[in-house]
Coordinates of N, CA and C in Angstrom, one line a residue:
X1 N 35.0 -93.8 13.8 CA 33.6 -93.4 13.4 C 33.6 -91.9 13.2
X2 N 32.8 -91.5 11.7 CA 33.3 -90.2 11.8 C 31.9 -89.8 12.3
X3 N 32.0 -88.3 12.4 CA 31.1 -87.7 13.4 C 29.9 -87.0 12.4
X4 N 28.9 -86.9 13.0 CA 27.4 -86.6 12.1 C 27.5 -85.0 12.0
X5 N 28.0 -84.1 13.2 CA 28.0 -83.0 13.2 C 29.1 -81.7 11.7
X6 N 28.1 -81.2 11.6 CA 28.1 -80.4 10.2 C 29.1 -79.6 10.8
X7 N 30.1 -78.9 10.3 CA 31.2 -78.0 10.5 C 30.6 -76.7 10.6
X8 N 30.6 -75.9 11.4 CA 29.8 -74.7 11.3 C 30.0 -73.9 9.9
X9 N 29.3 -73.2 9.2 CA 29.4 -72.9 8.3 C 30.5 -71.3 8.5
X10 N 31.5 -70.9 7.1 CA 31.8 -69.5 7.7 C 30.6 -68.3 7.4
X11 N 31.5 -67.7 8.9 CA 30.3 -66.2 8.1 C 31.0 -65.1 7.8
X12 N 30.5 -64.8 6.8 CA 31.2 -63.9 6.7 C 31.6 -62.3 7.3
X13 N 32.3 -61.6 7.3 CA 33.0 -60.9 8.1 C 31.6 -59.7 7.9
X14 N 31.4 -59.2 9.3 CA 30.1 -57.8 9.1 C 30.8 -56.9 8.9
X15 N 29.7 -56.5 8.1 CA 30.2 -54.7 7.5 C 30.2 -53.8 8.4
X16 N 31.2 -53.0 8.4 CA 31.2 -51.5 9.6 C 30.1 -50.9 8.9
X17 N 29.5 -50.6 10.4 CA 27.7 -49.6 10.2 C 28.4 -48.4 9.7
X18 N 27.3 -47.8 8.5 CA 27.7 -46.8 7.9 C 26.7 -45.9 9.3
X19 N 27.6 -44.7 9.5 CA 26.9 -43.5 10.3 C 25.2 -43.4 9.5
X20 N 24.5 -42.8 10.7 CA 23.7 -42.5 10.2 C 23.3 -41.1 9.5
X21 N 22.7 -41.0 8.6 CA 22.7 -40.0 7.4 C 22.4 -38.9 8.3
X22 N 22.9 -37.9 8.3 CA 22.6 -36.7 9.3 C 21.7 -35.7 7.9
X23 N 20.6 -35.2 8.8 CA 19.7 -34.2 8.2 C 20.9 -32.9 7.8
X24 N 20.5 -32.6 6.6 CA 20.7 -31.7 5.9 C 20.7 -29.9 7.2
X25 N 21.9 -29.8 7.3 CA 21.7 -28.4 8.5 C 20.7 -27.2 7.4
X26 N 20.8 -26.4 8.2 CA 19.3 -25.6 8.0 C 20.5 -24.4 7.2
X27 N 19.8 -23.9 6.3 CA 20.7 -23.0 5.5 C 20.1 -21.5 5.9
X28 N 21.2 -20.7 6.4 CA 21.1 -19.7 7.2 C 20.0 -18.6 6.0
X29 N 19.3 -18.1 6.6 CA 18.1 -17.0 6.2 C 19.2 -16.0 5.3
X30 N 18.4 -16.3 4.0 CA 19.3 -14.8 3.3 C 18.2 -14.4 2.4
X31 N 17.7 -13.2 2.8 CA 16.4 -13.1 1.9 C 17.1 -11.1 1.5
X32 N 18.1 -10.8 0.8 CA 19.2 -9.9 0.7 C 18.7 -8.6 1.7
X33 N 18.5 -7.6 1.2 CA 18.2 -6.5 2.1 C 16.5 -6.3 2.8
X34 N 16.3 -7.5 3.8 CA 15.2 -7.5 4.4 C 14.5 -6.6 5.1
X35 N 14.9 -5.5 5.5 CA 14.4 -4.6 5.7 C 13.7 -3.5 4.9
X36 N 14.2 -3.6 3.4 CA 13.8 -2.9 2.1 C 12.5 -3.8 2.1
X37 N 12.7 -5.4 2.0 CA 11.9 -6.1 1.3 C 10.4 -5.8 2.6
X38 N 10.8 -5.6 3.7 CA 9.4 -5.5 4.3 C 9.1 -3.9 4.6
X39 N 9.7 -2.8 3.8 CA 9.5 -1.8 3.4 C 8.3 -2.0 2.5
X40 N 8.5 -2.7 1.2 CA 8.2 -2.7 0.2 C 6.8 -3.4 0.1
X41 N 6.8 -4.6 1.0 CA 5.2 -4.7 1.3 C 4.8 -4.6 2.2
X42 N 4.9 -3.4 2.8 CA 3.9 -2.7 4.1 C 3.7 -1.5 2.9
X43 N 4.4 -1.3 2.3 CA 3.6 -0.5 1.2 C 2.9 -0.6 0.3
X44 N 2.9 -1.9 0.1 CA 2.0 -2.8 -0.9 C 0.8 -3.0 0.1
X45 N 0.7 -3.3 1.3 CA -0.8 -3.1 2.1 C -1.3 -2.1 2.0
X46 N -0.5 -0.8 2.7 CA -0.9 0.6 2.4 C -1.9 1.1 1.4
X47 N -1.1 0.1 -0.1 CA -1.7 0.6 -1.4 C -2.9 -0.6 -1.1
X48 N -3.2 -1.7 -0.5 CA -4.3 -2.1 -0.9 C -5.7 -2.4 0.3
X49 N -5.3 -1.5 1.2 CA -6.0 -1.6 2.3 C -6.3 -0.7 3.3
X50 N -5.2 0.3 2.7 CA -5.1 2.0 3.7 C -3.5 1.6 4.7
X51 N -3.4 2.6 5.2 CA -2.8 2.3 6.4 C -2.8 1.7 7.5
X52 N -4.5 1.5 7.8 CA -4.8 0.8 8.9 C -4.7 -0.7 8.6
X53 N -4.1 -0.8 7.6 CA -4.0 -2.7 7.1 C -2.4 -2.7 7.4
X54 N -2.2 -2.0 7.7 CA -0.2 -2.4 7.9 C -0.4 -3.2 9.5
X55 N 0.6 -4.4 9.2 CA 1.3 -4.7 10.8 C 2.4 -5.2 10.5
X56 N 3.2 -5.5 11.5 CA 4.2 -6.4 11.0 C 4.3 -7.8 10.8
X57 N 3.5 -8.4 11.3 CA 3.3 -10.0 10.9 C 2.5 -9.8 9.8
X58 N 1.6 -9.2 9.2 CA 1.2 -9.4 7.9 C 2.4 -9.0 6.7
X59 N 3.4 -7.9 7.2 CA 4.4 -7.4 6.1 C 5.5 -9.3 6.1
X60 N 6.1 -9.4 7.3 CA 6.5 -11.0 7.6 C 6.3 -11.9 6.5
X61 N 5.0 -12.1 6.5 CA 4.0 -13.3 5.9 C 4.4 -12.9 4.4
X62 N 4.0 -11.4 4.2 CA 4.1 -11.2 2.7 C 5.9 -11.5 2.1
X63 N 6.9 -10.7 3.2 CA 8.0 -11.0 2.7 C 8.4 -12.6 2.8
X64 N 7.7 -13.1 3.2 CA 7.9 -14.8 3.6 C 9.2 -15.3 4.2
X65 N 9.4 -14.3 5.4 CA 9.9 -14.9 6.2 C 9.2 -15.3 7.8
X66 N 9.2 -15.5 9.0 CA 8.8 -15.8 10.3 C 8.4 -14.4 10.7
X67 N 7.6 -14.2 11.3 CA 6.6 -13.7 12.6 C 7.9 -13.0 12.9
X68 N 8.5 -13.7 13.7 CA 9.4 -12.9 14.8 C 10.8 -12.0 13.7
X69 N 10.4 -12.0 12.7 CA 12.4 -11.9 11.8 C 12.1 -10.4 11.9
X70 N 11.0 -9.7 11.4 CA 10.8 -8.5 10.8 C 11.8 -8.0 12.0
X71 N 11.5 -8.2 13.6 CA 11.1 -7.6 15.0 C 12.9 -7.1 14.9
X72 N 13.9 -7.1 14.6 CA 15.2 -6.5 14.3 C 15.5 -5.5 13.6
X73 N 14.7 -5.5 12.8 CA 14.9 -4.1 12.1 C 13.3 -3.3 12.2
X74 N 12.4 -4.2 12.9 CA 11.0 -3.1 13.1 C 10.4 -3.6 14.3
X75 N 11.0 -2.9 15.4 CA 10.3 -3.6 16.4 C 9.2 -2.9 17.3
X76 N 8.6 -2.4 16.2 CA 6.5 -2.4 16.5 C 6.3 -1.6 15.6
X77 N 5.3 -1.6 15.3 CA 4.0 -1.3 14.0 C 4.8 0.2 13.9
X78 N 5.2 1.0 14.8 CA 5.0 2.5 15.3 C 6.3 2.8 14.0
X79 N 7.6 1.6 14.1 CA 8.5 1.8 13.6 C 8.2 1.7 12.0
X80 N 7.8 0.5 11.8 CA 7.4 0.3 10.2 C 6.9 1.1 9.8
X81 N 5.9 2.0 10.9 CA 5.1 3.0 9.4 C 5.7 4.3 9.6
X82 N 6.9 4.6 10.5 CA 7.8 5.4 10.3 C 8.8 5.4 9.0
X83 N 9.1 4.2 8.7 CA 9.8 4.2 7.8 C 9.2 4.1 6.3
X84 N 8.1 3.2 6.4 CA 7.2 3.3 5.6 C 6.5 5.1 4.6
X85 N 6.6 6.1 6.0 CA 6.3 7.4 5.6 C 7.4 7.8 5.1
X86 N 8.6 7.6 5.3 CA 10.0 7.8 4.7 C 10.1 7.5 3.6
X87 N 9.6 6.1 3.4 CA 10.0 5.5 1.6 C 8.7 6.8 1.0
X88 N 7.4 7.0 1.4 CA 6.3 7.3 0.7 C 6.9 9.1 0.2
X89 N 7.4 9.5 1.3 CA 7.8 11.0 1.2 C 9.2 10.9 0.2
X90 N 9.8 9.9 0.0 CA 11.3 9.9 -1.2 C 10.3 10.0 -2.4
X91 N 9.6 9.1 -2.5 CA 9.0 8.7 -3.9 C 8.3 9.9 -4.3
X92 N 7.6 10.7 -3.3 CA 6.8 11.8 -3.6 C 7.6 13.1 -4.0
X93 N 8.5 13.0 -3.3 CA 9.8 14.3 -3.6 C 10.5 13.8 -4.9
X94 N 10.8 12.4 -5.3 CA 11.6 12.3 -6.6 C 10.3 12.8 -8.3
X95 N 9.1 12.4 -7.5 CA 8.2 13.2 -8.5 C 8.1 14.4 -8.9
X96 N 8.5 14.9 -7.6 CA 8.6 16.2 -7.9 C 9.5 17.1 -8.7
X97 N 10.4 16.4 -8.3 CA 11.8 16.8 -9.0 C 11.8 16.8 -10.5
X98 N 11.4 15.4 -10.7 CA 11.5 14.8 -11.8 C 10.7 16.1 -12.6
X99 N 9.7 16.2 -12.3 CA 8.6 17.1 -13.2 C 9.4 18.5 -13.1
X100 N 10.4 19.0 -12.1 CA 10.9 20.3 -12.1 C 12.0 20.6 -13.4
X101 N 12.5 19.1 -13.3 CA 13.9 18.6 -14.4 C 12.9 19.3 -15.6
X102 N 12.1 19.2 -15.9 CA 11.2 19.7 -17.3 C 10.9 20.7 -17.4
X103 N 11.0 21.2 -16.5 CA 9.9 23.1 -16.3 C 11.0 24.0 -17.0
X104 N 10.4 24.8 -17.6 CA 11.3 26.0 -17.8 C 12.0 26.9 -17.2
X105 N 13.3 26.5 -17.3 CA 14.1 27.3 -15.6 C 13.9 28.9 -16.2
X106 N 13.5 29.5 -17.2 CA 13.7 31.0 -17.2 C 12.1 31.3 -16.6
X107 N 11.2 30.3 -16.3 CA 9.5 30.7 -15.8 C 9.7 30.8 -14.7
X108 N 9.7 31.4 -13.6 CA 9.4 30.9 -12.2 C 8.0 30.0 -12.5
X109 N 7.0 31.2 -12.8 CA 5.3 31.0 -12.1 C 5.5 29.7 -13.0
X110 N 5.5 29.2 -14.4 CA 5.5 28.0 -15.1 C 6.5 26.5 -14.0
X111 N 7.1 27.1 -13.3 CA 8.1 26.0 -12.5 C 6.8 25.5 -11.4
X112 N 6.2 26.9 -11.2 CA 5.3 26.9 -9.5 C 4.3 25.9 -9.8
X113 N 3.9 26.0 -11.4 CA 2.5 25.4 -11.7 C 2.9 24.0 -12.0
X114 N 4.4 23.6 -12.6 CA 4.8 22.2 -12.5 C 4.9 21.3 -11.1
X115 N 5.3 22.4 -10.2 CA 5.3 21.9 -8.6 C 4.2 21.2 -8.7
X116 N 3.3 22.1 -8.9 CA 1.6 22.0 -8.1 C 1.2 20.8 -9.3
X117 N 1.3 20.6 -10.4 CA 0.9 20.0 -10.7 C 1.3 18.4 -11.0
X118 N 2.7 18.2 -10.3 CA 3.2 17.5 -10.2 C 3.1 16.6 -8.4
X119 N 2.4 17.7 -7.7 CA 2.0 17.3 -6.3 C 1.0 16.1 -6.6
X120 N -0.3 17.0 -7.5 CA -1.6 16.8 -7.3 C -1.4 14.8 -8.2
X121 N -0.7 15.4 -8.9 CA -0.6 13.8 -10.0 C 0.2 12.7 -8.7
X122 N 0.8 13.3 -8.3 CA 1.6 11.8 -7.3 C 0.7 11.5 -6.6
X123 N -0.6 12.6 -5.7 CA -1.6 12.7 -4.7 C -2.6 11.3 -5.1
X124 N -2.9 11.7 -6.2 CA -4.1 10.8 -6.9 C -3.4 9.5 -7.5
X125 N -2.2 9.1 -8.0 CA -2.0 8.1 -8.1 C -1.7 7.8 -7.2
X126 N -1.6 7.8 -5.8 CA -0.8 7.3 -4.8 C -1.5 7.7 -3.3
X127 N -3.0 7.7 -4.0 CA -4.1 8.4 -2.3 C -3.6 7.7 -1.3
X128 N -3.5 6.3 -0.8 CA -3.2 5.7 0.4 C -1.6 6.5 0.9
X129 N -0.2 6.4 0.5 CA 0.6 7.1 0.5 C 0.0 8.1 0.7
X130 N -0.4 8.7 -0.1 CA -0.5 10.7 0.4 C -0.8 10.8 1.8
X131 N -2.1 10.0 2.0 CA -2.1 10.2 3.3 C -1.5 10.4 4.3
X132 N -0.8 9.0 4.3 CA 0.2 8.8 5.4 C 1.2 9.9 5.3
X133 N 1.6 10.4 4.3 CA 2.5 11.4 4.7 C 1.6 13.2 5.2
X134 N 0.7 12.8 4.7 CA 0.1 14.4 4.8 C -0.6 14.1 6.4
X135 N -0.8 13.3 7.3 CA -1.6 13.0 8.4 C -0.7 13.0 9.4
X136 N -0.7 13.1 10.7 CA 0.0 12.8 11.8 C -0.5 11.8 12.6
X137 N -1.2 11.1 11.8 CA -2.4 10.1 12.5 C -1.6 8.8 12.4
X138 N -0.8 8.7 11.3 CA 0.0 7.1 11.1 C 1.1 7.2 11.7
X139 N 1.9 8.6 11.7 CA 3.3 8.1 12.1 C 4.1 9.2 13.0
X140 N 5.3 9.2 13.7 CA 5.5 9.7 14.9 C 6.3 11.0 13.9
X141 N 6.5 11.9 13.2 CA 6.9 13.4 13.0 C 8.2 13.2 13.7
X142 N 8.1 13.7 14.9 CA 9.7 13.9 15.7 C 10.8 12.8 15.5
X143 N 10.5 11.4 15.2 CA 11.4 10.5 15.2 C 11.3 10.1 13.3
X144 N 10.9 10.8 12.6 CA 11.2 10.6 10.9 C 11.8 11.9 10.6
X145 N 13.3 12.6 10.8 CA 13.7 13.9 10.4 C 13.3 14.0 9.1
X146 N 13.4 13.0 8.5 CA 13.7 12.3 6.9 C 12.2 13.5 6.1
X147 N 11.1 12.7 6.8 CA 10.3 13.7 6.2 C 10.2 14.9 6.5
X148 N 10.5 15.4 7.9 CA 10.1 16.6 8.3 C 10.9 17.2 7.2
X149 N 12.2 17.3 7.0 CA 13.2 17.6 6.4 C 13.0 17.6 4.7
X150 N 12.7 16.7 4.2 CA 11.9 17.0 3.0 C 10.6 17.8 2.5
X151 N 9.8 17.8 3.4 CA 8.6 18.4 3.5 C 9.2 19.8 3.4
X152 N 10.2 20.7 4.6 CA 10.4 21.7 4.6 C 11.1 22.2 3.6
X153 N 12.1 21.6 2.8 CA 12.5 21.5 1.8 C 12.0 22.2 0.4
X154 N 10.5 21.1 0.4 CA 9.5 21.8 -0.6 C 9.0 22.5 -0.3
X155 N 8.7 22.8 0.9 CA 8.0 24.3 1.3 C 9.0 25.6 0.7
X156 N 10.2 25.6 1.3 CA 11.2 26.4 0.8 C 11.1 26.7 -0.7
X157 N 11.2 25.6 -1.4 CA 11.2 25.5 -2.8 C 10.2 26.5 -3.3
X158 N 9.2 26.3 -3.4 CA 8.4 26.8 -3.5 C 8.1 28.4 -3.2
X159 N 8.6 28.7 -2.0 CA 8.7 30.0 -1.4 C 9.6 30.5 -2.3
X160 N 10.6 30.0 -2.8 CA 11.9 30.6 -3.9 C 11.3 31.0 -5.1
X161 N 10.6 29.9 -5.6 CA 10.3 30.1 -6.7 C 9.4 31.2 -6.7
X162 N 8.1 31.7 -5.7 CA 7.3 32.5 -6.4 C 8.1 33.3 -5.6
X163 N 9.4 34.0 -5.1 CA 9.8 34.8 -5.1 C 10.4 35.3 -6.1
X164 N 11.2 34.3 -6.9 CA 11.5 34.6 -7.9 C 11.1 35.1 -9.3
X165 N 9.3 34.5 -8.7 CA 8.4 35.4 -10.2 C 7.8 36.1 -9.7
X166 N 7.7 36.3 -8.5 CA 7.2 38.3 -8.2 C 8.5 38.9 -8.5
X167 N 9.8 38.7 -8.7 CA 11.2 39.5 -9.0 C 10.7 39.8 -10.2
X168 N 10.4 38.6 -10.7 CA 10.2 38.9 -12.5 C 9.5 39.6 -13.2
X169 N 8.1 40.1 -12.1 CA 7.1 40.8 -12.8 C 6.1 40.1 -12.7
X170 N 5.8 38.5 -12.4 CA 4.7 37.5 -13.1 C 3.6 37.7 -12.2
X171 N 3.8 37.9 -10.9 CA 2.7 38.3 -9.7 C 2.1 39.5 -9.0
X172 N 1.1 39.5 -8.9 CA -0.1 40.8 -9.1 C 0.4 41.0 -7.1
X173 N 0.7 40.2 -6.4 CA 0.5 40.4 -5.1 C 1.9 40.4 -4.6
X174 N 2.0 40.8 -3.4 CA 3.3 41.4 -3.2 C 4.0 40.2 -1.8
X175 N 2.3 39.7 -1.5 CA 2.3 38.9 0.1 C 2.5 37.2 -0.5
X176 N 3.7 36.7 -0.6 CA 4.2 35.9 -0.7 C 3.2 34.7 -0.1
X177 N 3.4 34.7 1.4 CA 3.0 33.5 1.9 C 2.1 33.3 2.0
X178 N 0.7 34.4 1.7 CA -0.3 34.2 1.0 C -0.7 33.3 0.3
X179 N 0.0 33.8 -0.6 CA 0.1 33.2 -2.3 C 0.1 31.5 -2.1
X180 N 0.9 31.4 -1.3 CA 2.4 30.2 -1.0 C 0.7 28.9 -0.4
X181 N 0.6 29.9 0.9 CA -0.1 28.7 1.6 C -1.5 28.8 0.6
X182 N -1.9 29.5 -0.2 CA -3.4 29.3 -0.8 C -3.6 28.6 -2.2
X183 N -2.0 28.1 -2.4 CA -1.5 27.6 -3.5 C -1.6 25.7 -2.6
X184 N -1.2 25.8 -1.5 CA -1.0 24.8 -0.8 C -2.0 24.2 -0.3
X185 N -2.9 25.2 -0.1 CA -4.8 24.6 0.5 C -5.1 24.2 -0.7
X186 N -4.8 24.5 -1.7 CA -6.1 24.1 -3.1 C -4.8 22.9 -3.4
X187 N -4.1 22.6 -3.4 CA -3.8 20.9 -4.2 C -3.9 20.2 -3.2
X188 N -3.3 20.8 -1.6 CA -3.9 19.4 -0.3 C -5.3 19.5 -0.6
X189 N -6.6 20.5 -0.7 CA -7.5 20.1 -0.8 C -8.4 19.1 -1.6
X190 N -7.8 19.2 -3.4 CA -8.6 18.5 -3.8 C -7.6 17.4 -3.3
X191 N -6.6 16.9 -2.9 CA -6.0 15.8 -3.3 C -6.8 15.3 -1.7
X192 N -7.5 15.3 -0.9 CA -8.2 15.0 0.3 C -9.6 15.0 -0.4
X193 N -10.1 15.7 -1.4 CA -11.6 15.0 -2.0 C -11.3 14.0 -2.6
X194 N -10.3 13.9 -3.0 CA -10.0 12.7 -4.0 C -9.7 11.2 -3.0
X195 N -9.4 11.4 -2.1 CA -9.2 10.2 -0.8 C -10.4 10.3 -0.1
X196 N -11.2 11.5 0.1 CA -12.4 10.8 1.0 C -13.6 11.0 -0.2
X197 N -13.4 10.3 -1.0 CA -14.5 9.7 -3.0 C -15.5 11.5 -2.6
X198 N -15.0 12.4 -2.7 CA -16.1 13.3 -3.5 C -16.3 14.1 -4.6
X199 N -15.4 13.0 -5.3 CA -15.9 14.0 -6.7 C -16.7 13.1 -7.7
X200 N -17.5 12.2 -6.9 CA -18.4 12.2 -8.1 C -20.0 13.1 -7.7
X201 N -19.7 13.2 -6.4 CA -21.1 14.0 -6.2 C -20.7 15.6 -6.7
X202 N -19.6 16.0 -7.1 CA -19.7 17.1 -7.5 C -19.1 16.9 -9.1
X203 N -19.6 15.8 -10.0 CA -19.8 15.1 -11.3 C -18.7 15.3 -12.0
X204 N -17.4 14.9 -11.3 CA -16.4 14.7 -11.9 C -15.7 12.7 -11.5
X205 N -16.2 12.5 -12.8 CA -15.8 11.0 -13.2 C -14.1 10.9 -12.8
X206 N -14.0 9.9 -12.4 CA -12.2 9.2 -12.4 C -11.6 9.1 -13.2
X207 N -11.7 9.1 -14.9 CA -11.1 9.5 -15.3 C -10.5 11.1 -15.7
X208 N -11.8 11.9 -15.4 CA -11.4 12.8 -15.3 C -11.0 13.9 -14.4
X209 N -10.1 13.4 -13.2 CA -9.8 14.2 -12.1 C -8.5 14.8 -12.4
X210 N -7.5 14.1 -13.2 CA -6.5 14.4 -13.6 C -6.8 16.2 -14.3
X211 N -7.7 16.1 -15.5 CA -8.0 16.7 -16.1 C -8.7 18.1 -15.3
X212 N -9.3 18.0 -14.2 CA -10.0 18.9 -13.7 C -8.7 19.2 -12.2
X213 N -7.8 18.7 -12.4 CA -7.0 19.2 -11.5 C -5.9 20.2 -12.3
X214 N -5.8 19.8 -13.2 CA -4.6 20.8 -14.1 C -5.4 22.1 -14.6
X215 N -7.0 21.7 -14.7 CA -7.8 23.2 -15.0 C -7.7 24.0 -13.8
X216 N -7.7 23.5 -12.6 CA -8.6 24.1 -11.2 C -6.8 25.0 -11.3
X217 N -6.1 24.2 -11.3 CA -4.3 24.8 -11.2 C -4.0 25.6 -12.0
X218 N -4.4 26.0 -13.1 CA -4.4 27.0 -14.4 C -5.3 28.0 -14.0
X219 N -6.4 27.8 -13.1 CA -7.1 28.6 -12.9 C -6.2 29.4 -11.9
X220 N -6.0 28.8 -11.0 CA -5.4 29.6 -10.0 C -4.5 30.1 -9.9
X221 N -3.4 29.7 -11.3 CA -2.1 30.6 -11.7 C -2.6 31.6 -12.3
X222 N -3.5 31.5 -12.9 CA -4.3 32.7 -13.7 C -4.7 33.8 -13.0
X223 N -4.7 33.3 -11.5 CA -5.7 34.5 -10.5 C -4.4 35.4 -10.1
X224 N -3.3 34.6 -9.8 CA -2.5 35.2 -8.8 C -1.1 35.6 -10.1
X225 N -1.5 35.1 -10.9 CA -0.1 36.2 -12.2 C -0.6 37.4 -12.1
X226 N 0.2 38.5 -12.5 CA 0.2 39.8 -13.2 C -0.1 39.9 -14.8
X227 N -1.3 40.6 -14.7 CA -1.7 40.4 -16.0 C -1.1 42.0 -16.9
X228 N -0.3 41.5 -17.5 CA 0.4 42.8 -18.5 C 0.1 44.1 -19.3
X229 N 0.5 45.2 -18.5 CA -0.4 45.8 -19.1 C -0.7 46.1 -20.5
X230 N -1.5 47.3 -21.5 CA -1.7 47.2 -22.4 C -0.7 48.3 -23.1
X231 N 0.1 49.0 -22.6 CA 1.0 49.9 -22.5 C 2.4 48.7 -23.3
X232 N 2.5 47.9 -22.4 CA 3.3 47.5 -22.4 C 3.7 46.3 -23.8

C-alpha cells in the first residue's frame, strides 16, 4: 500500500545575506583657505552693518560652515576683528600705492596731494572699514603690528615727500610736521563727516563729496605751496 504522504518538496538553497549597505562616511570639511573665507565675510558684515555687526557665528553661518569651525583660527570676536583691521589696512595701503604708481615722481607736493587724495577716496568708498582702522574702539593696536606698522609707514611716507618739496622750493613753511599733521586733520576730518552723515546739512549731496573733497585738498595744497615769485 503506497503511502498518502507528499515527499517534502526541495528548497531551494538560501542566499548569503548581503551586508548591510553602510552610510556613505562623512566627507572631511574642505572649504580651501577658511580663514581667508571668514576674513572675507566679517568684512562683508562690516560693510553692511558697521562693525558692531561682526561675530563669529554670524561670519560661520555666512562662510557656511558650523558655529564651532571658525573657533581654530578665531577664537573670540577680539581676534577676528584683529585680523579683519589687517585685511581693511592692506586694502587701504594698496590704494594708496596704486594712486602713488601715477603721481609724478619729479612733484613731490603733486605726489603729497595724490596721497591725500587717494586717502580720502578709499575713506568714502569704504566708511565702515575706515573706521575700524582709524578707531581703537574695534580692535586691540598692540597685538595687530601689521597695522601699526603700515600706518607708520604712511606717516613716514608722507613726511618724505613734503620734505622733499620743501627741498624743491614748493613750500612756503619751513615746519614740516605742521604741515604733515594739518594735512592729516583735514582728510581724517572730512572722511569722519562723511561716516557720521554731515554733509548734507552743510549741502553737499553724495554724489558730490568726491568732488568737494578734491576741491577742499587743492585748496589746501594751494595754502601751504610757495607761491613763485614775480622775479622769478
Amino acid at each position: 500500500m503506497r503511502s498518502s504522504a507528499k515527499p517534502p518538496s526541495a528548497k531551494l538553497p538560501a542566499r548569503p545575506r548581503r551586508p548591510a549597505a553602510r552610510a556613505p562616511a562623512p566627507k572631511p570639511y574642505h572649504h580651501g583657505d577658511l580663514r581667508r573665507v571668514l576674513i572675507d565675510a566679517a568684512l562683508q558684515l562690516v560693510g553692511e552693518g558697521g562693525p558692531d555687526a561682526v561675530s563669529v557665528r554670524e561670519a560661520a553661518r555666512r562662510a557656511g560652515v558650523s558655529p564651532g569651525a571658525p573657533f581654530r583660527h578665531f577664537p573670540s570676536r577680539d581676534a577676528l576683528m584683529n585680523a579683519v583691521a589687517e585685511e581693511a589696512q592692506r586694502r587701504f595701503r594698496a590704494e594708496i600705492e596704486a594712486a602713488l604708481a601715477e603721481a609724478p615722481a619729479n612733484n613731490p607736493l603733486g605726489r603729497f596731494r595724490c596721497l591725500g587724495l587717494a586717502y580720502l577716496r578709499w575713506a568714502m568708498k569704504n566708511p565702515t572699514h575706515f573706521e575700524i582702522i582709524s578707531s581703537r574702539r574695534f580692535f586691540d593696536h598692540d597685538k595687530t603690528a601689521c597695522v601699526s606698522q603700515d600706518n607708520a609707514e604712511l606717516i613716514d611716507l608722507a613726511e618724505r615727500t613734503l620734505a622733499e618739496a620743501f627741498a624743491q622750493g614748493q613750500l612756503r613753511s619751513a615746519d614740516l610736521k605742521q604741515v604733515q599733521i594739518a594735512g592729516r586733520a583735514l582728510v581724517y576730518g572730512f572722511a569722519r563727516m562723511n561716516i557720521d552723515g554731515h554733509f548734507p546739512r552743510w549741502g553737499v549731496a553724495g554724489a558730490d563729496a568726491e568732488r568737494t573733497a578734491e576741491a577742499i585738498l587743492d585748496l589746501f595744497i594751494e595754502g601751504i605751496a610757495k607761491v613763485p615769485s614775480k622775479s622769478a
